[in-house]
């Protein structure tokens, strides 16, 4: 991620298109508020959900969000992110609903194959339980089409059946920004207002709007090991394996999630402007460069989404 960018090229990068992207996101957020009875906004404290929250503030006004914030906590999230999540929700005066994978484990609805298994994929069960508990009929998320192949297939208004499953071959057309929001009992929608944004768009917006982020998104020193082409952070949950050398590197996180499957990248970017410059030069997607759970197979994300994942 430390590739240099020609300063002349950087000076020619425009952010004028951000107005159109923001307008589309605001329109979708208002459409959800008008069309559904019990929507919620998925809020992890990550950069995409914070950009989405900024758009929601513009759509409805600060402190006037018409739906609660929902977080599915694996119990293995970065503490810097969860603390930031709680503080930001409190600042906005928003209702924050947190449901934990650990609660699902105690109920017996989630069973790990072995004690050290990543809980990331098991969030689907806890999410579906939260949908049933609160009878949510729409969940707003910050997923983008440029992140991964399965997400590139998905509509802005993505229908889920009564089992919470996504059927990629049975999606509804979205012509002229007209959305079919009809539901049968037990069904719901996942809605992605920033689906058409790219990672570069997100960072340009963060820079333009001065969106505050958790410190993990910027350069810091951290102990890591190199594994399968990734820099794995050394933590209690991800200790070094036999024969692996622990080194201290200057890194940042392009995406944050469960500690057991999220990796940083080498970077000296200390500001949003620096990250914009690095993103222009990047030749690997953020999930491809940082997520161990997407390395299991080419269809790993699509399988998880069919099972109810975000």
mmCIF file of C-alpha atoms in Angstrom:
data_model
loop_
_atom_site.group_PDB
_atom_site.id
_atom_site.type_symbol
_atom_site.label_atom_id
_atom_site.label_comp_id
_atom_site.label_asym_id
_atom_site.label_seq_id
_atom_site.Cartn_x
_atom_site.Cartn_y
_atom_site.Cartn_z
ATOM 1 C CA UNK A 1 0.000 0.000 0.000
ATOM 2 C CA UNK A 2 3.031 2.290 0.051
ATOM 3 C CA UNK A 3 3.148 2.741 -3.732
ATOM 4 C CA UNK A 4 3.817 6.320 -4.742
ATOM 5 C CA UNK A 5 1.314 8.299 -6.755
ATOM 6 C CA UNK A 6 2.270 10.929 -9.297
ATOM 7 C CA UNK A 7 1.388 14.274 -7.647
ATOM 8 C CA UNK A 8 0.058 15.574 -10.974
ATOM 9 C CA UNK A 9 -2.310 12.594 -11.195
ATOM 10 C CA UNK A 10 -3.477 13.198 -7.634
ATOM 11 C CA UNK A 11 -4.175 16.849 -8.397
ATOM 12 C CA UNK A 12 -6.456 15.802 -11.266
ATOM 13 C CA UNK A 13 -8.593 13.492 -9.108
ATOM 14 C CA UNK A 14 -12.012 15.098 -8.749
ATOM 15 C CA UNK A 15 -14.591 14.560 -6.037
ATOM 16 C CA UNK A 16 -17.427 16.339 -7.817
ATOM 17 C CA UNK A 17 -19.149 12.991 -8.402
ATOM 18 C CA UNK A 18 -19.556 12.604 -4.639
ATOM 19 C CA UNK A 19 -22.561 14.933 -4.698
ATOM 20 C CA UNK A 20 -24.438 12.525 -6.977
ATOM 21 C CA UNK A 21 -23.467 9.502 -4.866
ATOM 22 C CA UNK A 22 -24.500 11.273 -1.674
ATOM 23 C CA UNK A 23 -27.818 12.327 -3.243
ATOM 24 C CA UNK A 24 -28.535 8.719 -4.248
ATOM 25 C CA UNK A 25 -27.716 7.435 -0.744
ATOM 26 C CA UNK A 26 -29.952 10.053 0.891
ATOM 27 C CA UNK A 27 -32.795 9.181 -1.497
ATOM 28 C CA UNK A 28 -32.506 5.463 -0.613
ATOM 29 C CA UNK A 29 -32.363 6.184 3.132
ATOM 30 C CA UNK A 30 -35.537 8.272 2.903
ATOM 31 C CA UNK A 31 -37.199 5.621 0.735
ATOM 32 C CA UNK A 32 -36.558 3.024 3.445
ATOM 33 C CA UNK A 33 -38.093 5.276 6.110
ATOM 34 C CA UNK A 34 -41.180 5.770 3.945
ATOM 35 C CA UNK A 35 -41.657 2.201 2.717
ATOM 36 C CA UNK A 36 -41.014 0.049 5.786
ATOM 37 C CA UNK A 37 -42.524 -0.141 9.269
ATOM 38 C CA UNK A 38 -39.538 -1.422 11.291
ATOM 39 C CA UNK A 39 -36.208 -0.694 9.589
ATOM 40 C CA UNK A 40 -32.799 -0.605 11.295
ATOM 41 C CA UNK A 41 -29.362 0.640 10.251
ATOM 42 C CA UNK A 42 -26.512 -1.848 10.657
ATOM 43 C CA UNK A 43 -23.781 0.031 12.501
ATOM 44 C CA UNK A 44 -20.431 -1.562 13.304
ATOM 45 C CA UNK A 45 -18.341 1.570 13.830
ATOM 46 C CA UNK A 46 -16.441 0.832 10.604
ATOM 47 C CA UNK A 47 -15.770 3.390 7.868
ATOM 48 C CA UNK A 48 -18.631 2.350 5.551
ATOM 49 C CA UNK A 49 -21.238 2.414 8.301
ATOM 50 C CA UNK A 50 -19.895 5.783 9.477
ATOM 51 C CA UNK A 51 -20.209 7.203 5.954
ATOM 52 C CA UNK A 52 -23.739 5.787 5.838
ATOM 53 C CA UNK A 53 -24.487 7.400 9.185
ATOM 54 C CA UNK A 54 -23.213 10.742 7.868
ATOM 55 C CA UNK A 55 -25.592 10.463 4.912
ATOM 56 C CA UNK A 56 -28.429 9.576 7.313
ATOM 57 C CA UNK A 57 -27.680 12.696 9.353
ATOM 58 C CA UNK A 58 -28.001 14.759 6.194
ATOM 59 C CA UNK A 59 -31.186 12.936 5.196
ATOM 60 C CA UNK A 60 -33.032 13.437 8.481
ATOM 61 C CA UNK A 61 -31.042 15.884 10.599
ATOM 62 C CA UNK A 62 -28.709 15.231 13.514
ATOM 63 C CA UNK A 63 -30.421 13.448 16.383
ATOM 64 C CA UNK A 64 -33.497 12.633 14.274
ATOM 65 C CA UNK A 65 -32.742 9.186 12.854
ATOM 66 C CA UNK A 66 -36.067 7.421 12.259
ATOM 67 C CA UNK A 67 -34.647 3.951 12.909
ATOM 68 C CA UNK A 68 -32.380 2.303 15.491
ATOM 69 C CA UNK A 69 -28.750 1.274 14.986
ATOM 70 C CA UNK A 70 -28.096 -2.479 15.092
ATOM 71 C CA UNK A 71 -24.745 -4.126 15.834
ATOM 72 C CA UNK A 72 -24.046 -7.868 15.757
ATOM 73 C CA UNK A 73 -21.065 -8.349 18.057
ATOM 74 C CA UNK A 74 -18.906 -11.469 17.732
ATOM 75 C CA UNK A 75 -17.220 -10.764 21.073
ATOM 76 C CA UNK A 76 -13.970 -10.625 19.109
ATOM 77 C CA UNK A 77 -14.243 -7.121 17.703
ATOM 78 C CA UNK A 78 -11.462 -4.586 18.046
ATOM 79 C CA UNK A 79 -12.065 -2.695 21.331
ATOM 80 C CA UNK A 80 -11.137 0.616 19.675
ATOM 81 C CA UNK A 81 -14.004 0.128 17.212
ATOM 82 C CA UNK A 82 -16.681 -0.901 19.719
ATOM 83 C CA UNK A 83 -15.760 2.000 22.012
ATOM 84 C CA UNK A 84 -15.992 4.385 19.047
ATOM 85 C CA UNK A 85 -19.346 2.843 18.058
ATOM 86 C CA UNK A 86 -20.815 3.426 21.524
ATOM 87 C CA UNK A 87 -19.521 7.001 21.706
ATOM 88 C CA UNK A 88 -20.810 7.929 18.252
ATOM 89 C CA UNK A 89 -24.280 6.506 18.941
ATOM 90 C CA UNK A 90 -24.435 8.437 22.211
ATOM 91 C CA UNK A 91 -23.379 11.674 20.484
ATOM 92 C CA UNK A 92 -26.211 11.263 17.986
ATOM 93 C CA UNK A 93 -28.759 10.346 20.621
ATOM 94 C CA UNK A 94 -29.528 7.234 18.563
ATOM 95 C CA UNK A 95 -30.949 3.976 19.898
ATOM 96 C CA UNK A 96 -28.198 1.333 19.704
ATOM 97 C CA UNK A 97 -29.238 -2.326 19.738
ATOM 98 C CA UNK A 98 -26.375 -4.796 20.269
ATOM 99 C CA UNK A 99 -26.853 -8.544 19.952
ATOM 100 C CA UNK A 100 -23.965 -10.925 20.597
ATOM 101 C CA UNK A 101 -22.880 -14.178 18.982
ATOM 102 C CA UNK A 102 -21.940 -15.282 22.508
ATOM 103 C CA UNK A 103 -25.636 -15.097 23.467
ATOM 104 C CA UNK A 104 -26.468 -17.371 20.525
ATOM 105 C CA UNK A 105 -23.746 -19.761 21.687
ATOM 106 C CA UNK A 106 -25.312 -19.897 25.165
ATOM 107 C CA UNK A 107 -28.711 -20.639 23.608
ATOM 108 C CA UNK A 108 -27.162 -23.422 21.550
ATOM 109 C CA UNK A 109 -28.140 -21.895 18.193
ATOM 110 C CA UNK A 110 -24.451 -21.346 17.378
ATOM 111 C CA UNK A 111 -21.968 -24.150 17.904
ATOM 112 C CA UNK A 112 -18.308 -23.718 17.082
ATOM 113 C CA UNK A 113 -16.555 -26.589 15.318
ATOM 114 C CA UNK A 114 -13.561 -26.051 17.633
ATOM 115 C CA UNK A 115 -12.802 -23.483 20.363
ATOM 116 C CA UNK A 116 -10.625 -21.239 18.185
ATOM 117 C CA UNK A 117 -12.988 -21.120 15.181
ATOM 118 C CA UNK A 118 -13.756 -17.650 13.850
ATOM 119 C CA UNK A 119 -17.188 -16.430 14.879
ATOM 120 C CA UNK A 120 -17.501 -14.152 11.858
ATOM 121 C CA UNK A 121 -19.689 -16.424 9.719
ATOM 122 C CA UNK A 122 -21.855 -17.265 12.745
ATOM 123 C CA UNK A 123 -23.060 -13.661 12.877
ATOM 124 C CA UNK A 124 -25.725 -14.715 10.369
ATOM 125 C CA UNK A 125 -27.538 -16.749 13.041
ATOM 126 C CA UNK A 126 -27.469 -13.917 15.582
ATOM 127 C CA UNK A 127 -28.588 -11.430 12.938
ATOM 128 C CA UNK A 128 -31.573 -13.558 11.939
ATOM 129 C CA UNK A 129 -32.477 -13.975 15.615
ATOM 130 C CA UNK A 130 -32.389 -10.178 16.046
ATOM 131 C CA UNK A 131 -34.610 -9.746 12.991
ATOM 132 C CA UNK A 132 -37.125 -12.178 14.486
ATOM 133 C CA UNK A 133 -36.914 -10.565 17.944
ATOM 134 C CA UNK A 134 -37.556 -7.018 16.732
ATOM 135 C CA UNK A 135 -39.533 -7.966 13.588
ATOM 136 C CA UNK A 136 -37.288 -5.804 11.426
ATOM 137 C CA UNK A 137 -38.533 -5.614 7.842
ATOM 138 C CA UNK A 138 -35.512 -3.788 6.403
ATOM 139 C CA UNK A 139 -31.849 -3.646 7.386
ATOM 140 C CA UNK A 140 -29.688 -0.882 5.942
ATOM 141 C CA UNK A 141 -26.048 -1.840 5.385
ATOM 142 C CA UNK A 142 -22.864 -0.291 4.062
ATOM 143 C CA UNK A 143 -21.874 -3.052 1.624
ATOM 144 C CA UNK A 144 -20.511 -1.950 -1.753
ATOM 145 C CA UNK A 145 -20.432 -3.713 -5.110
ATOM 146 C CA UNK A 146 -16.690 -3.158 -5.592
ATOM 147 C CA UNK A 147 -15.819 -5.128 -2.452
ATOM 148 C CA UNK A 148 -16.403 -8.668 -3.652
ATOM 149 C CA UNK A 149 -17.900 -10.665 -6.544
ATOM 150 C CA UNK A 150 -21.015 -11.803 -4.660
ATOM 151 C CA UNK A 151 -21.788 -8.249 -3.558
ATOM 152 C CA UNK A 152 -21.408 -7.078 -7.151
ATOM 153 C CA UNK A 153 -24.446 -9.201 -8.030
ATOM 154 C CA UNK A 154 -26.677 -7.683 -5.390
ATOM 155 C CA UNK A 155 -29.378 -5.058 -5.879
ATOM 156 C CA UNK A 156 -29.675 -1.875 -3.808
ATOM 157 C CA UNK A 157 -32.906 -3.303 -2.345
ATOM 158 C CA UNK A 158 -31.973 -6.962 -1.825
ATOM 159 C CA UNK A 159 -34.883 -9.269 -0.996
ATOM 160 C CA UNK A 160 -34.567 -11.980 1.666
ATOM 161 C CA UNK A 161 -37.028 -14.838 1.985
ATOM 162 C CA UNK A 162 -38.700 -15.983 5.216
ATOM 163 C CA UNK A 163 -35.563 -17.962 6.100
ATOM 164 C CA UNK A 164 -33.388 -14.861 5.700
ATOM 165 C CA UNK A 165 -31.777 -16.314 2.593
ATOM 166 C CA UNK A 166 -30.648 -14.466 -0.531
ATOM 167 C CA UNK A 167 -31.454 -15.942 -3.926
ATOM 168 C CA UNK A 168 -29.130 -14.302 -6.485
ATOM 169 C CA UNK A 169 -31.150 -15.601 -9.458
ATOM 170 C CA UNK A 170 -34.454 -14.261 -8.123
ATOM 171 C CA UNK A 171 -33.718 -10.588 -7.639
ATOM 172 C CA UNK A 172 -36.123 -7.824 -8.497
ATOM 173 C CA UNK A 173 -35.370 -5.361 -11.302
ATOM 174 C CA UNK A 174 -34.506 -1.784 -10.339
ATOM 175 C CA UNK A 175 -35.331 0.313 -13.388
ATOM 176 C CA UNK A 176 -35.359 4.126 -13.255
ATOM 177 C CA UNK A 177 -34.687 4.012 -9.500
ATOM 178 C CA UNK A 178 -38.076 2.413 -8.894
ATOM 179 C CA UNK A 179 -37.895 -0.134 -6.078
ATOM 180 C CA UNK A 180 -40.342 -2.980 -5.466
ATOM 181 C CA UNK A 181 -40.574 -3.143 -1.658
ATOM 182 C CA UNK A 182 -43.475 -5.566 -1.353
ATOM 183 C CA UNK A 183 -43.018 -8.257 1.280
ATOM 184 C CA UNK A 184 -44.748 -11.444 2.335
ATOM 185 C CA UNK A 185 -45.002 -12.197 6.074
ATOM 186 C CA UNK A 186 -41.604 -13.136 7.523
ATOM 187 C CA UNK A 187 -39.606 -11.679 4.634
ATOM 188 C CA UNK A 188 -37.347 -8.643 4.797
ATOM 189 C CA UNK A 189 -34.997 -6.509 2.727
ATOM 190 C CA UNK A 190 -31.315 -5.693 3.033
ATOM 191 C CA UNK A 191 -30.782 -2.198 1.624
ATOM 192 C CA UNK A 192 -27.404 -0.845 0.474
ATOM 193 C CA UNK A 193 -27.482 2.931 -0.128
ATOM 194 C CA UNK A 194 -23.746 3.164 -0.934
ATOM 195 C CA UNK A 195 -23.712 0.073 -3.135
ATOM 196 C CA UNK A 196 -22.474 2.100 -6.132
ATOM 197 C CA UNK A 197 -19.595 3.694 -4.220
ATOM 198 C CA UNK A 198 -16.008 2.475 -4.438
ATOM 199 C CA UNK A 199 -13.365 2.373 -1.719
ATOM 200 C CA UNK A 200 -11.866 5.511 -3.265
ATOM 201 C CA UNK A 201 -15.265 7.267 -3.193
ATOM 202 C CA UNK A 202 -15.639 6.397 0.488
ATOM 203 C CA UNK A 203 -12.246 7.827 1.386
ATOM 204 C CA UNK A 204 -12.767 10.953 -0.713
ATOM 205 C CA UNK A 205 -16.075 11.471 1.105
ATOM 206 C CA UNK A 206 -14.427 10.919 4.489
ATOM 207 C CA UNK A 207 -11.821 13.536 3.569
ATOM 208 C CA UNK A 208 -14.384 16.024 2.221
ATOM 209 C CA UNK A 209 -16.835 15.680 5.106
ATOM 210 C CA UNK A 210 -14.161 15.262 7.826
ATOM 211 C CA UNK A 211 -15.820 12.043 9.009
ATOM 212 C CA UNK A 212 -14.187 10.872 12.224
ATOM 213 C CA UNK A 213 -13.005 7.236 12.220
ATOM 214 C CA UNK A 214 -11.502 4.802 14.733
ATOM 215 C CA UNK A 215 -7.731 5.214 14.946
ATOM 216 C CA UNK A 216 -7.127 1.746 13.438
ATOM 217 C CA UNK A 217 -7.845 3.133 9.976
ATOM 218 C CA UNK A 218 -4.668 5.227 10.065
ATOM 219 C CA UNK A 219 -1.002 4.301 10.329
ATOM 220 C CA UNK A 220 0.178 2.903 13.653
ATOM 221 C CA UNK A 221 2.796 0.469 14.901
ATOM 222 C CA UNK A 222 1.612 -3.101 15.469
ATOM 223 C CA UNK A 223 3.082 -6.563 15.935
ATOM 224 C CA UNK A 224 2.245 -8.838 12.996
ATOM 225 C CA UNK A 225 3.278 -12.088 11.343
ATOM 226 C CA UNK A 226 3.253 -12.843 7.626
ATOM 227 C CA UNK A 227 0.865 -15.685 6.742
ATOM 228 C CA UNK A 228 -0.527 -16.692 3.340
ATOM 229 C CA UNK A 229 0.380 -13.307 1.868
ATOM 230 C CA UNK A 230 -1.359 -11.373 4.663
ATOM 231 C CA UNK A 231 -0.118 -9.465 7.688
ATOM 232 C CA UNK A 232 -1.852 -11.131 10.644
ATOM 233 C CA UNK A 233 -2.061 -9.004 13.811
ATOM 234 C CA UNK A 234 -0.590 -10.653 16.888
ATOM 235 C CA UNK A 235 -3.293 -10.755 19.573
ATOM 236 C CA UNK A 236 -4.543 -13.210 22.202
ATOM 237 C CA UNK A 237 -7.004 -14.474 19.605
ATOM 238 C CA UNK A 238 -4.447 -14.652 16.768
ATOM 239 C CA UNK A 239 -1.133 -15.714 18.334
ATOM 240 C CA UNK A 240 1.893 -16.529 16.176
ATOM 241 C CA UNK A 241 2.247 -20.132 15.067
ATOM 242 C CA UNK A 242 5.340 -22.233 15.501
ATOM 243 C CA UNK A 243 8.106 -20.992 13.231
ATOM 244 C CA UNK A 244 6.477 -17.612 12.525
ATOM 245 C CA UNK A 245 8.543 -14.494 13.185
ATOM 246 C CA UNK A 246 6.823 -11.628 14.985
ATOM 247 C CA UNK A 247 7.767 -8.233 13.576
ATOM 248 C CA UNK A 248 6.614 -4.709 14.372
ATOM 249 C CA UNK A 249 5.389 -2.875 11.288
ATOM 250 C CA UNK A 250 3.705 0.415 10.493
ATOM 251 C CA UNK A 251 0.239 -0.617 9.314
ATOM 252 C CA UNK A 252 -3.363 0.471 9.003
ATOM 253 C CA UNK A 253 -6.635 -1.391 8.522
ATOM 254 C CA UNK A 254 -8.518 -0.973 5.251
ATOM 255 C CA UNK A 255 -11.527 -2.706 6.786
ATOM 256 C CA UNK A 256 -12.273 -3.743 10.363
ATOM 257 C CA UNK A 257 -14.246 -6.735 11.532
ATOM 258 C CA UNK A 258 -13.715 -9.798 13.687
ATOM 259 C CA UNK A 259 -10.120 -9.859 14.959
ATOM 260 C CA UNK A 260 -9.724 -13.514 13.963
ATOM 261 C CA UNK A 261 -10.108 -12.820 10.247
ATOM 262 C CA UNK A 262 -9.155 -9.158 9.685
ATOM 263 C CA UNK A 263 -5.638 -8.149 8.700
ATOM 264 C CA UNK A 264 -3.909 -4.775 8.313
ATOM 265 C CA UNK A 265 -1.800 -3.618 5.388
ATOM 266 C CA UNK A 266 1.600 -1.948 5.443
ATOM 267 C CA UNK A 267 0.978 1.788 5.281
ATOM 268 C CA UNK A 268 2.265 5.172 6.411
ATOM 269 C CA UNK A 269 -1.034 6.967 5.701
ATOM 270 C CA UNK A 270 -1.786 9.210 8.680
ATOM 271 C CA UNK A 271 -4.755 11.129 7.248
ATOM 272 C CA UNK A 272 -7.719 10.651 4.929
ATOM 273 C CA UNK A 273 -5.838 12.511 2.177
ATOM 274 C CA UNK A 274 -2.931 10.076 2.535
ATOM 275 C CA UNK A 275 -5.313 7.118 2.315
ATOM 276 C CA UNK A 276 -6.893 8.565 -0.843
ATOM 277 C CA UNK A 277 -3.435 8.670 -2.434
ATOM 278 C CA UNK A 278 -2.725 5.071 -1.414
ATOM 279 C CA UNK A 279 -6.120 3.855 -2.606
ATOM 280 C CA UNK A 280 -5.533 5.297 -6.074
ATOM 281 C CA UNK A 281 -2.389 3.167 -6.354
ATOM 282 C CA UNK A 282 -3.894 -0.009 -4.841
ATOM 283 C CA UNK A 283 -4.194 -3.030 -7.140
ATOM 284 C CA UNK A 284 -5.879 -5.413 -4.667
ATOM 285 C CA UNK A 285 -9.409 -4.967 -3.289
ATOM 286 C CA UNK A 286 -9.743 -4.200 0.400
ATOM 287 C CA UNK A 287 -11.260 -7.601 1.199
ATOM 288 C CA UNK A 288 -8.722 -9.396 -0.966
ATOM 289 C CA UNK A 289 -5.895 -7.683 0.893
ATOM 290 C CA UNK A 290 -7.266 -7.984 4.411
ATOM 291 C CA UNK A 291 -9.796 -10.786 4.968
ATOM 292 C CA UNK A 292 -8.769 -14.342 5.825
ATOM 293 C CA UNK A 293 -12.379 -15.550 5.680
ATOM 294 C CA UNK A 294 -12.560 -14.704 1.964
ATOM 295 C CA UNK A 295 -9.492 -16.834 1.219
ATOM 296 C CA UNK A 296 -11.276 -20.146 1.827
ATOM 297 C CA UNK A 297 -12.834 -20.304 -1.661
ATOM 298 C CA UNK A 298 -13.921 -18.071 -4.537
ATOM 299 C CA UNK A 299 -17.548 -18.543 -3.494
ATOM 300 C CA UNK A 300 -17.126 -18.105 0.274
ATOM 301 C CA UNK A 301 -18.927 -14.744 0.430
ATOM 302 C CA UNK A 302 -21.802 -15.864 -1.809
ATOM 303 C CA UNK A 303 -22.373 -18.948 0.332
ATOM 304 C CA UNK A 304 -22.446 -16.843 3.505
ATOM 305 C CA UNK A 305 -24.889 -14.359 1.954
ATOM 306 C CA UNK A 306 -27.222 -17.176 0.910
ATOM 307 C CA UNK A 307 -27.215 -18.264 4.567
ATOM 308 C CA UNK A 308 -28.226 -14.799 5.781
ATOM 309 C CA UNK A 309 -24.910 -12.946 6.098
ATOM 310 C CA UNK A 310 -24.769 -9.150 5.754
#
